[in-house]
Coordinates of C-alpha atoms in Angstrom, one line a residue:
M1 CA 117.0 102.0 136.9
A2 CA 116.4 99.6 134.0
K3 CA 117.7 100.4 130.6
K4 CA 115.3 100.8 127.7
P5 CA 115.7 98.2 125.0
K6 CA 117.6 99.4 122.0
K7 CA 115.6 99.9 118.8
Q8 CA 116.6 97.7 116.0
Q9 CA 118.8 99.8 113.7
G10 CA 118.6 99.8 109.9
G11 CA 115.4 97.8 109.7
T12 CA 112.1 98.7 108.0
P13 CA 108.9 98.4 109.9
A14 CA 108.3 95.2 108.0
T15 CA 111.6 93.6 108.9
V16 CA 111.2 94.8 112.5
A17 CA 107.7 93.2 112.7
L18 CA 109.1 89.9 111.3
A19 CA 111.9 89.8 113.8
A20 CA 109.6 90.7 116.7
A21 CA 107.3 87.9 115.7
G22 CA 110.1 85.4 115.4
V23 CA 109.1 84.4 111.9
A24 CA 111.6 82.7 109.6
H25 CA 112.4 84.9 106.7
T26 CA 115.2 86.0 104.4
V27 CA 115.8 89.6 103.4
H28 CA 117.0 90.2 99.8
A29 CA 118.5 93.5 98.8
Y30 CA 119.2 94.6 95.2
E31 CA 120.1 97.8 93.4
H32 CA 116.8 99.5 92.5
D33 CA 116.8 101.0 89.0
P34 CA 114.4 104.1 88.9
A35 CA 114.1 103.7 85.2
H36 CA 112.6 100.2 85.4
P37 CA 109.0 100.2 84.3
S38 CA 107.8 97.7 87.0
Y39 CA 108.9 97.4 90.6
G40 CA 107.7 93.9 90.9
E41 CA 109.2 92.6 87.7
E42 CA 112.5 94.3 88.6
A43 CA 112.5 92.5 91.9
A44 CA 111.9 89.1 90.3
E45 CA 114.7 89.7 87.7
A46 CA 117.2 91.0 90.3
L47 CA 116.5 88.1 92.7
G48 CA 116.4 85.5 89.9
V49 CA 113.0 84.3 91.1
S50 CA 110.0 83.4 89.0
A51 CA 107.6 86.3 88.7
D52 CA 104.8 84.1 90.1
R53 CA 106.7 83.8 93.4
V54 CA 107.1 87.6 93.8
F55 CA 104.0 89.3 95.0
K56 CA 103.1 93.0 94.8
T57 CA 101.2 94.9 97.5
L58 CA 98.4 97.1 96.2
V59 CA 96.1 99.3 98.1
A60 CA 92.5 99.5 97.0
D61 CA 89.3 101.2 98.2
V62 CA 86.5 98.7 98.8
D63 CA 83.3 100.5 99.5
G64 CA 85.1 103.3 101.3
T65 CA 87.6 101.0 103.3
L66 CA 91.2 100.8 102.4
T67 CA 92.1 97.2 101.7
V68 CA 95.5 95.6 100.8
A69 CA 95.7 93.1 97.9
V70 CA 98.8 90.9 97.6
V71 CA 99.0 89.4 94.1
P72 CA 101.8 87.9 91.9
V73 CA 103.7 90.5 89.9
A74 CA 103.2 88.3 86.9
G75 CA 99.6 89.3 86.7
S76 CA 97.1 91.9 87.8
L77 CA 94.5 92.5 90.5
D78 CA 90.9 91.6 89.8
L79 CA 89.1 94.4 91.6
K80 CA 85.7 92.7 91.4
A81 CA 87.1 89.6 93.0
L82 CA 88.8 91.7 95.7
A83 CA 85.5 93.4 96.6
S84 CA 83.8 90.0 96.7
A85 CA 86.6 88.5 98.9
V86 CA 85.8 91.0 101.7
G87 CA 82.1 91.1 101.2
G88 CA 82.1 94.4 99.3
K89 CA 80.3 95.6 96.2
R90 CA 82.9 97.8 94.5
A91 CA 86.6 98.2 94.5
T92 CA 88.9 100.9 92.9
M93 CA 92.6 101.5 93.3
A94 CA 93.3 103.8 96.2
D95 CA 94.8 107.2 95.7
P96 CA 98.6 106.7 95.7
A97 CA 99.2 109.5 98.2
L98 CA 96.6 108.2 100.6
A99 CA 98.0 104.7 100.3
E100 CA 101.5 106.0 101.2
R101 CA 100.2 108.1 104.1
T102 CA 98.1 105.2 105.5
T103 CA 100.7 102.5 105.2
G104 CA 103.8 104.6 105.9
Y105 CA 105.6 103.3 102.8
V106 CA 106.3 104.8 99.4
R107 CA 104.8 103.4 96.2
G108 CA 106.9 100.6 94.9
G109 CA 108.0 99.8 98.5
I110 CA 104.6 99.2 100.2
S111 CA 104.8 96.1 102.3
P112 CA 101.9 94.1 103.6
L113 CA 103.8 93.9 106.9
G114 CA 104.5 96.6 109.5
Q115 CA 102.1 99.2 108.1
R116 CA 101.4 102.4 110.0
K117 CA 97.7 101.5 110.1
K118 CA 96.8 97.8 109.9
L119 CA 94.5 97.4 106.9
R120 CA 92.5 94.3 106.1
T121 CA 94.5 92.2 103.7
V122 CA 93.7 89.7 101.0
L123 CA 96.4 87.3 99.7
D124 CA 95.9 85.7 96.3
E125 CA 95.3 82.0 96.7
S126 CA 98.1 81.2 94.2
A127 CA 100.6 81.9 97.0
A128 CA 99.7 78.5 98.6
A129 CA 101.4 76.8 95.6
H130 CA 104.8 77.9 96.9
A131 CA 106.8 77.1 99.9
T132 CA 108.0 80.7 100.1
I133 CA 107.0 83.9 98.4
C134 CA 108.7 87.3 98.2
V135 CA 107.0 90.6 99.1
S136 CA 108.3 94.1 99.6
A137 CA 110.3 94.5 102.8
G138 CA 109.3 98.2 103.0
R139 CA 111.4 100.0 100.5
R140 CA 112.3 99.9 96.9
G141 CA 115.2 97.4 96.3
L142 CA 114.4 95.3 99.4
E143 CA 112.3 92.1 99.4
V144 CA 111.5 89.6 102.1
E145 CA 111.0 85.9 101.5
L146 CA 108.7 84.0 103.8
S147 CA 106.1 81.3 103.8
P148 CA 102.6 82.2 102.6
D149 CA 101.2 80.8 105.9
D150 CA 103.3 83.1 108.0
L151 CA 102.3 86.1 105.8
T152 CA 98.7 85.2 106.2
T153 CA 99.0 84.9 110.0
L154 CA 101.0 88.1 110.5
T155 CA 98.7 90.2 108.4
G156 CA 95.4 88.5 109.3
A157 CA 94.8 88.0 105.6
V158 CA 92.1 86.1 103.9
R159 CA 93.1 84.0 100.9
A160 CA 91.0 84.4 97.7
P161 CA 91.4 84.2 93.9
I162 CA 92.0 87.9 93.4
G163 CA 94.8 87.8 90.8
R164 CA 94.5 87.7 87.0
A165 CA 97.1 86.1 84.8

């Protein structure tokens, strides 16, 4: 009788997905401060990385379809540009509880990788300016660094100018 393969212990769905895909990446852990006003800026500061290389994962509702937007923490999401990038008319931020239920992650730890339900994803085109970027690895205080090309491939993302400085 064959043994079942062991589940990877201690990983998040995002890091498990990266390992399963064989994608080169680096996981960075830091002590999360619940009092910090911005999860993304906290990550950039803790990792000593420029805020334009750390990307936040936001969930929006585009014409009734949940859509993931990945934009630099140094800026904000242009909802109109997001809607346009996926051929939609109108985008609003998704209800946080719905975003958490759908992705399987908590706010401040939503990763574009390893989500419970795969959502269409748009990556801000500014990611292409960097050899690697950092995104949430699936929990607060944990980031993963990988190439924008690998993130695009793994999430099936389209790239578009959806960030605002």
